[in-house]
PDB file of C-alpha atoms and ligand atoms in Angstrom:
ATOM      1  CA  MET W1415      72.097 -47.968  15.700  1.00  0.00           C
ATOM      2  CA  ASP W1416      71.673 -44.191  16.145  1.00  0.00           C
ATOM      3  CA  ILE W1417      69.708 -41.991  13.798  1.00  0.00           C
ATOM      4  CA  LYS W1418      70.864 -38.391  13.501  1.00  0.00           C
ATOM      5  CA  PRO W1419      68.093 -35.990  12.397  1.00  0.00           C
ATOM      6  CA  LEU W1420      68.901 -34.361   9.038  1.00  0.00           C
ATOM      7  CA  ILE W1421      65.640 -32.828   7.787  1.00  0.00           C
ATOM      8  CA  THR W1422      62.876 -31.994  10.252  1.00  0.00           C
ATOM      9  CA  ALA W1423      59.183 -32.726   9.771  1.00  0.00           C
ATOM     10  CA  ASP W1424      58.529 -28.958   9.583  1.00  0.00           C
ATOM     11  CA  ASP W1425      61.132 -28.498   6.854  1.00  0.00           C
ATOM     12  CA  ILE W1426      59.599 -31.366   4.876  1.00  0.00           C
ATOM     13  CA  ASP W1427      56.116 -29.820   5.226  1.00  0.00           C
ATOM     14  CA  ALA W1428      57.334 -26.428   4.042  1.00  0.00           C
ATOM     15  CA  LYS W1429      59.211 -27.911   1.083  1.00  0.00           C
ATOM     16  CA  LEU W1430      56.279 -30.050  -0.046  1.00  0.00           C
ATOM     17  CA  ALA W1431      53.989 -27.016   0.150  1.00  0.00           C
ATOM     18  CA  GLU W1432      56.405 -25.163  -2.153  1.00  0.00           C
ATOM     19  CA  MET W1433      56.657 -28.096  -4.570  1.00  0.00           C
ATOM     20  CA  GLY W1434      52.874 -28.555  -4.546  1.00  0.00           C
ATOM     21  CA  LYS W1435      52.363 -24.919  -5.412  1.00  0.00           C
ATOM     22  CA  ARG W1436      54.740 -25.140  -8.374  1.00  0.00           C
ATOM     23  CA  ILE W1437      53.098 -28.344  -9.608  1.00  0.00           C
ATOM     24  CA  THR W1438      49.657 -26.745  -9.262  1.00  0.00           C
ATOM     25  CA  GLU W1439      50.801 -23.836 -11.426  1.00  0.00           C
ATOM     26  CA  ASP W1440      52.675 -25.958 -13.964  1.00  0.00           C
ATOM     27  CA  TYR W1441      49.838 -28.432 -14.568  1.00  0.00           C
ATOM     28  CA  ALA W1442      46.856 -26.060 -14.318  1.00  0.00           C
ATOM     29  CA  GLY W1443      44.131 -27.135 -16.739  1.00  0.00           C
ATOM     30  CA  GLN W1444      45.853 -30.452 -17.512  1.00  0.00           C
ATOM     31  CA  ASP W1445      44.989 -34.045 -16.790  1.00  0.00           C
ATOM     32  CA  LEU W1446      47.652 -35.071 -14.270  1.00  0.00           C
ATOM     33  CA  LEU W1447      48.393 -38.589 -13.085  1.00  0.00           C
ATOM     34  CA  LEU W1448      50.644 -38.950 -10.050  1.00  0.00           C
ATOM     35  CA  VAL W1449      52.639 -42.173 -10.035  1.00  0.00           C
ATOM     36  CA  GLY W1450      54.067 -43.123  -6.666  1.00  0.00           C
ATOM     37  CA  VAL W1451      56.972 -45.528  -6.479  1.00  0.00           C
ATOM     38  CA  LEU W1452      56.321 -47.990  -3.678  1.00  0.00           C
ATOM     39  CA  ARG W1453      57.138 -48.543  -1.040  1.00  0.00           C
ATOM     40  CA  GLY W1454      59.305 -45.579  -0.078  1.00  0.00           C
ATOM     41  CA  ALA W1455      57.298 -42.821  -1.748  1.00  0.00           C
ATOM     42  CA  PHE W1456      54.029 -43.458   0.077  1.00  0.00           C
ATOM     43  CA  MET W1457      54.526 -40.620   2.559  1.00  0.00           C
ATOM     44  CA  VAL W1458      55.758 -38.065   0.026  1.00  0.00           C
ATOM     45  CA  MET W1459      52.835 -39.022  -2.202  1.00  0.00           C
ATOM     46  CA  ALA W1460      50.252 -38.519   0.548  1.00  0.00           C
ATOM     47  CA  ASP W1461      51.670 -35.215   1.770  1.00  0.00           C
ATOM     48  CA  LEU W1462      52.650 -33.748  -1.601  1.00  0.00           C
ATOM     49  CA  ALA W1463      49.287 -34.619  -3.168  1.00  0.00           C
ATOM     50  CA  ARG W1464      47.488 -32.652  -0.468  1.00  0.00           C
ATOM     51  CA  GLN W1465      49.481 -29.594  -1.527  1.00  0.00           C
ATOM     52  CA  ILE W1466      48.407 -29.893  -5.175  1.00  0.00           C
ATOM     53  CA  ASP W1467      45.226 -27.980  -5.875  1.00  0.00           C
ATOM     54  CA  LEU W1468      44.186 -29.877  -9.030  1.00  0.00           C
ATOM     55  CA  PRO W1469      41.911 -32.857  -9.720  1.00  0.00           C
ATOM     56  CA  VAL W1470      44.824 -35.314  -9.940  1.00  0.00           C
ATOM     57  CA  GLU W1471      44.550 -39.080 -10.228  1.00  0.00           C
ATOM     58  CA  PHE W1472      46.774 -41.601  -8.508  1.00  0.00           C
ATOM     59  CA  ASP W1473      48.545 -44.766  -9.483  1.00  0.00           C
ATOM     60  CA  PHE W1474      51.404 -46.732  -7.975  1.00  0.00           C
ATOM     61  CA  MET W1475      54.264 -48.895  -9.125  1.00  0.00           C
ATOM     62  CA  ALA W1476      56.380 -51.131  -6.985  1.00  0.00           C
ATOM     63  CA  VAL W1477      59.989 -51.812  -7.811  1.00  0.00           C
ATOM     64  CA  SER W1478      62.619 -53.822  -6.031  1.00  0.00           C
ATOM     65  CA  SER W1479      65.286 -51.794  -4.285  1.00  0.00           C
ATOM     66  CA  TYR W1480      68.331 -52.743  -2.217  1.00  0.00           C
ATOM     67  CA  GLY W1481      66.923 -55.613  -0.209  1.00  0.00           C
ATOM     68  CA  ALA W1482      68.515 -55.475   3.205  1.00  0.00           C
ATOM     69  CA  SER W1483      71.723 -53.829   2.025  1.00  0.00           C
ATOM     70  CA  THR W1484      72.590 -50.145   1.875  1.00  0.00           C
ATOM     71  CA  GLN W1485      74.395 -50.531  -1.456  1.00  0.00           C
ATOM     72  CA  THR W1486      72.659 -50.189  -4.797  1.00  0.00           C
ATOM     73  CA  SER W1487      72.594 -53.396  -6.782  1.00  0.00           C
ATOM     74  CA  GLY W1488      71.805 -51.791 -10.115  1.00  0.00           C
ATOM     75  CA  VAL W1489      69.140 -54.427 -10.595  1.00  0.00           C
ATOM     76  CA  VAL W1490      65.595 -53.132 -10.962  1.00  0.00           C
ATOM     77  CA  ARG W1491      62.540 -55.343 -11.030  1.00  0.00           C
ATOM     78  CA  ILE W1492      58.950 -54.172 -11.508  1.00  0.00           C
ATOM     79  CA  LEU W1493      56.962 -55.912  -8.796  1.00  0.00           C
ATOM     80  CA  LYS W1494      53.716 -54.071  -9.507  1.00  0.00           C
ATOM     81  CA  ASP W1495      52.931 -52.244 -12.724  1.00  0.00           C
ATOM     82  CA  LEU W1496      50.544 -49.322 -13.221  1.00  0.00           C
ATOM     83  CA  ASP W1497      46.794 -50.005 -13.241  1.00  0.00           C
ATOM     84  CA  GLU W1498      46.132 -47.018 -15.526  1.00  0.00           C
ATOM     85  CA  GLU W1499      46.866 -46.498 -19.211  1.00  0.00           C
ATOM     86  CA  ILE W1500      49.115 -43.458 -19.564  1.00  0.00           C
ATOM     87  CA  GLU W1501      49.104 -42.819 -23.308  1.00  0.00           C
ATOM     88  CA  GLY W1502      48.421 -39.128 -23.926  1.00  0.00           C
ATOM     89  CA  ARG W1503      48.377 -38.284 -20.216  1.00  0.00           C
ATOM     90  CA  HIS W1504      50.606 -36.010 -18.176  1.00  0.00           C
ATOM     91  CA  VAL W1505      52.473 -38.262 -15.768  1.00  0.00           C
ATOM     92  CA  LEU W1506      54.432 -37.127 -12.737  1.00  0.00           C
ATOM     93  CA  ILE W1507      56.502 -39.781 -10.988  1.00  0.00           C
ATOM     94  CA  VAL W1508      56.713 -39.170  -7.243  1.00  0.00           C
ATOM     95  CA  GLU W1509      59.862 -40.509  -5.591  1.00  0.00           C
ATOM     96  CA  ASP W1510      61.266 -40.498  -2.107  1.00  0.00           C
ATOM     97  CA  ILE W1511      64.928 -40.451  -3.090  1.00  0.00           C
ATOM     98  CA  ILE W1512      67.184 -40.654  -6.105  1.00  0.00           C
ATOM     99  CA  ASP W1513      70.529 -42.270  -5.449  1.00  0.00           C
ATOM    100  CA  SER W1514      72.282 -43.915  -8.413  1.00  0.00           C
ATOM    101  CA  GLY W1515      69.281 -42.986 -10.552  1.00  0.00           C
ATOM    102  CA  LEU W1516      69.158 -46.501 -11.971  1.00  0.00           C
ATOM    103  CA  THR W1517      65.660 -47.219 -10.666  1.00  0.00           C
ATOM    104  CA  LEU W1518      64.233 -44.043 -12.077  1.00  0.00           C
ATOM    105  CA  SER W1519      66.027 -44.272 -15.376  1.00  0.00           C
ATOM    106  CA  TYR W1520      64.652 -47.776 -15.872  1.00  0.00           C
ATOM    107  CA  LEU W1521      61.151 -46.688 -14.859  1.00  0.00           C
ATOM    108  CA  MET W1522      61.192 -43.692 -17.176  1.00  0.00           C
ATOM    109  CA  LYS W1523      62.269 -45.815 -20.101  1.00  0.00           C
ATOM    110  CA  SER W1524      59.521 -48.311 -19.496  1.00  0.00           C
ATOM    111  CA  LEU W1525      56.885 -45.566 -19.083  1.00  0.00           C
ATOM    112  CA  ASN W1526      58.072 -43.495 -22.046  1.00  0.00           C
ATOM    113  CA  VAL W1527      57.382 -46.307 -24.517  1.00  0.00           C
ATOM    114  CA  ARG W1528      53.716 -46.057 -23.480  1.00  0.00           C
ATOM    115  CA  LYS W1529      53.685 -42.531 -24.971  1.00  0.00           C
ATOM    116  CA  PRO W1530      52.538 -40.248 -22.156  1.00  0.00           C
ATOM    117  CA  ALA W1531      51.895 -36.607 -23.141  1.00  0.00           C
ATOM    118  CA  SER W1532      54.664 -35.733 -20.671  1.00  0.00           C
ATOM    119  CA  LEU W1533      56.733 -37.559 -18.089  1.00  0.00           C
ATOM    120  CA  GLU W1534      58.382 -35.685 -15.227  1.00  0.00           C
ATOM    121  CA  VAL W1535      59.768 -36.499 -11.800  1.00  0.00           C
ATOM    122  CA  ALA W1536      59.247 -35.050  -8.337  1.00  0.00           C
ATOM    123  CA  THR W1537      61.529 -36.337  -5.603  1.00  0.00           C
ATOM    124  CA  LEU W1538      61.833 -35.315  -1.988  1.00  0.00           C
ATOM    125  CA  LEU W1539      65.554 -36.131  -1.834  1.00  0.00           C
ATOM    126  CA  LEU W1540      68.340 -36.284  -4.384  1.00  0.00           C
ATOM    127  CA  LYS W1541      71.813 -37.506  -3.514  1.00  0.00           C
ATOM    128  CA  GLU W1542      73.905 -34.933  -5.272  1.00  0.00           C
ATOM    129  CA  GLY W1543      76.461 -35.775  -7.902  1.00  0.00           C
ATOM    130  CA  ILE W1544      76.396 -39.556  -7.624  1.00  0.00           C
ATOM    131  CA  GLN W1545      73.923 -40.487 -10.339  1.00  0.00           C
ATOM    132  CA  ARG W1546      75.264 -43.185 -12.598  1.00  0.00           C
ATOM    133  CA  VAL W1547      72.888 -42.245 -15.400  1.00  0.00           C
ATOM    134  CA  PRO W1548      71.815 -38.775 -16.494  1.00  0.00           C
ATOM    135  CA  ILE W1549      68.259 -37.959 -15.381  1.00  0.00           C
ATOM    136  CA  ALA W1550      66.313 -34.736 -15.641  1.00  0.00           C
ATOM    137  CA  VAL W1551      64.420 -34.221 -12.398  1.00  0.00           C
ATOM    138  CA  LYS W1552      61.950 -31.340 -12.583  1.00  0.00           C
ATOM    139  CA  TYR W1553      61.050 -31.049  -8.897  1.00  0.00           C
ATOM    140  CA  ILE W1554      63.698 -31.640  -6.234  1.00  0.00           C
ATOM    141  CA  GLY W1555      62.940 -31.185  -2.548  1.00  0.00           C
ATOM    142  CA  PHE W1556      66.330 -31.411  -0.876  1.00  0.00           C
ATOM    143  CA  PRO W1557      69.703 -32.165  -2.436  1.00  0.00           C
ATOM    144  CA  ILE W1558      71.640 -34.234   0.127  1.00  0.00           C
ATOM    145  CA  GLY W1559      75.017 -35.916   0.498  1.00  0.00           C
ATOM    146  CA  PRO W1560      75.773 -39.553  -0.279  1.00  0.00           C
ATOM    147  CA  GLU W1561      75.047 -40.887   3.227  1.00  0.00           C
ATOM    148  CA  PHE W1562      72.322 -43.463   3.790  1.00  0.00           C
ATOM    149  CA  VAL W1563      69.154 -41.883   5.163  1.00  0.00           C
ATOM    150  CA  VAL W1564      66.011 -43.287   6.725  1.00  0.00           C
ATOM    151  CA  GLY W1565      62.598 -42.053   7.793  1.00  0.00           C
ATOM    152  CA  TYR W1566      59.625 -40.422   6.097  1.00  0.00           C
ATOM    153  CA  GLY W1567      59.061 -43.512   3.958  1.00  0.00           C
ATOM    154  CA  LEU W1568      62.703 -44.528   3.621  1.00  0.00           C
ATOM    155  CA  ASP W1569      63.765 -47.765   5.242  1.00  0.00           C
ATOM    156  CA  TYR W1570      66.758 -49.684   6.377  1.00  0.00           C
ATOM    157  CA  ALA W1571      65.970 -53.402   6.194  1.00  0.00           C
ATOM    158  CA  GLY W1572      62.259 -52.600   6.271  1.00  0.00           C
ATOM    159  CA  LYS W1573      62.377 -50.409   9.370  1.00  0.00           C
ATOM    160  CA  TYR W1574      62.198 -46.660  10.176  1.00  0.00           C
ATOM    161  CA  ARG W1575      59.734 -45.753   7.387  1.00  0.00           C
ATOM    162  CA  ASN W1576      57.375 -44.261   9.971  1.00  0.00           C
ATOM    163  CA  LEU W1577      59.787 -41.655  11.325  1.00  0.00           C
ATOM    164  CA  PRO W1578      58.242 -38.216  10.677  1.00  0.00           C
ATOM    165  CA  TYR W1579      61.657 -36.776   9.772  1.00  0.00           C
ATOM    166  CA  VAL W1580      64.658 -37.821   7.644  1.00  0.00           C
ATOM    167  CA  GLY W1581      67.738 -38.934   9.526  1.00  0.00           C
ATOM    168  CA  VAL W1582      71.167 -40.372   8.832  1.00  0.00           C
ATOM    169  CA  MET W1583      71.988 -43.872   9.974  1.00  0.00           C
ATOM    170  CA  GLY W1584      74.677 -43.595  12.614  1.00  0.00           C
ATOM    171  CA  GLY W1585      77.648 -45.794  13.409  1.00  0.00           C
ATOM    172  CA  GLU W1586      77.476 -49.294  14.923  1.00  0.00           C
TER     173      GLU W1586
HETATM  174  P1  IMP Q1086      68.669 -45.635  -7.028  1.00  0.00           P
HETATM  175  O1  IMP Q1086      68.140 -46.617  -8.057  1.00  0.00           O
HETATM  176  O2  IMP Q1086      70.086 -45.949  -6.658  1.00  0.00           O
HETATM  177  O3  IMP Q1086      68.470 -44.214  -7.417  1.00  0.00           O
HETATM  178  O4  IMP Q1086      67.900 -45.897  -5.684  1.00  0.00           O
HETATM  179  C1  IMP Q1086      66.563 -46.100  -5.710  1.00  0.00           C
HETATM  180  C2  IMP Q1086      65.956 -46.619  -4.435  1.00  0.00           C
HETATM  181  O5  IMP Q1086      66.900 -47.085  -3.483  1.00  0.00           O
HETATM  182  C3  IMP Q1086      65.211 -45.516  -3.743  1.00  0.00           C
HETATM  183  O6  IMP Q1086      63.958 -45.278  -4.327  1.00  0.00           O
HETATM  184  C4  IMP Q1086      65.150 -46.049  -2.347  1.00  0.00           C
HETATM  185  O7  IMP Q1086      64.089 -46.977  -2.225  1.00  0.00           O
HETATM  186  C5  IMP Q1086      66.476 -46.757  -2.178  1.00  0.00           C
HETATM  187  N1  IMP Q1086      67.462 -45.854  -1.546  1.00  0.00           N
HETATM  188  C6  IMP Q1086      68.470 -45.165  -2.125  1.00  0.00           C
HETATM  189  N2  IMP Q1086      69.163 -44.446  -1.238  1.00  0.00           N
HETATM  190  C7  IMP Q1086      68.579 -44.688  -0.048  1.00  0.00           C
HETATM  191  C8  IMP Q1086      68.836 -44.204   1.291  1.00  0.00           C
HETATM  192  O8  IMP Q1086      69.736 -43.411   1.580  1.00  0.00           O
HETATM  193  N3  IMP Q1086      67.991 -44.685   2.246  1.00  0.00           N
HETATM  194  C9  IMP Q1086      66.974 -45.552   2.008  1.00  0.00           C
HETATM  195  N4  IMP Q1086      66.695 -46.012   0.777  1.00  0.00           N
HETATM  196  C10 IMP Q1086      67.498 -45.586  -0.234  1.00  0.00           C
HETATM  197 MG1   MG Q1087      61.997 -45.472  -3.857  1.00  0.00          MG
END
């Protein structure tokens, strides 16, 4: 299968620097906890965090995604919960991509009941106009089309996460 480059490593770097700067300004003087959604967000988390000039803390959650299919199942399972208590803390969820929005919407509901001081989302990619639930996303890297993308943390059947760029899965 071919992979057509869509967003270059340089463009990702520049965008994360921009997002990091905004986050640094928005959360200045506040206690910020970054929550990465495994496994896909590990690269965004590592690179975005280095662009945030604040004493942030880190935590991770793991949720089930599509399995080996490229279609959303609408079923979300928490495979690993947070290690930290978030009550009264400013929480920023870091995501690789928002597609149907079902994963995030479920996550936000389950984190909101723990009463964080604030709960926002930063995502590198957002598939435009196809969310099945309304979600407010404060920091969006790149709005993209509905096509299935891989690389920079995103996988197809477990592969391609290590590509330094984001590409579109080609034809057969
Ligand atoms: P959603 O619940 O439909 O928003 O999708 C959530 C998860 O599905 C993402 O965090 C990814 O792990 C995965 N996903 C959605 N779209 C893509 C894609 O184009 N490529 C790779 N993974 C994707
Ligand atoms: Mg993800």
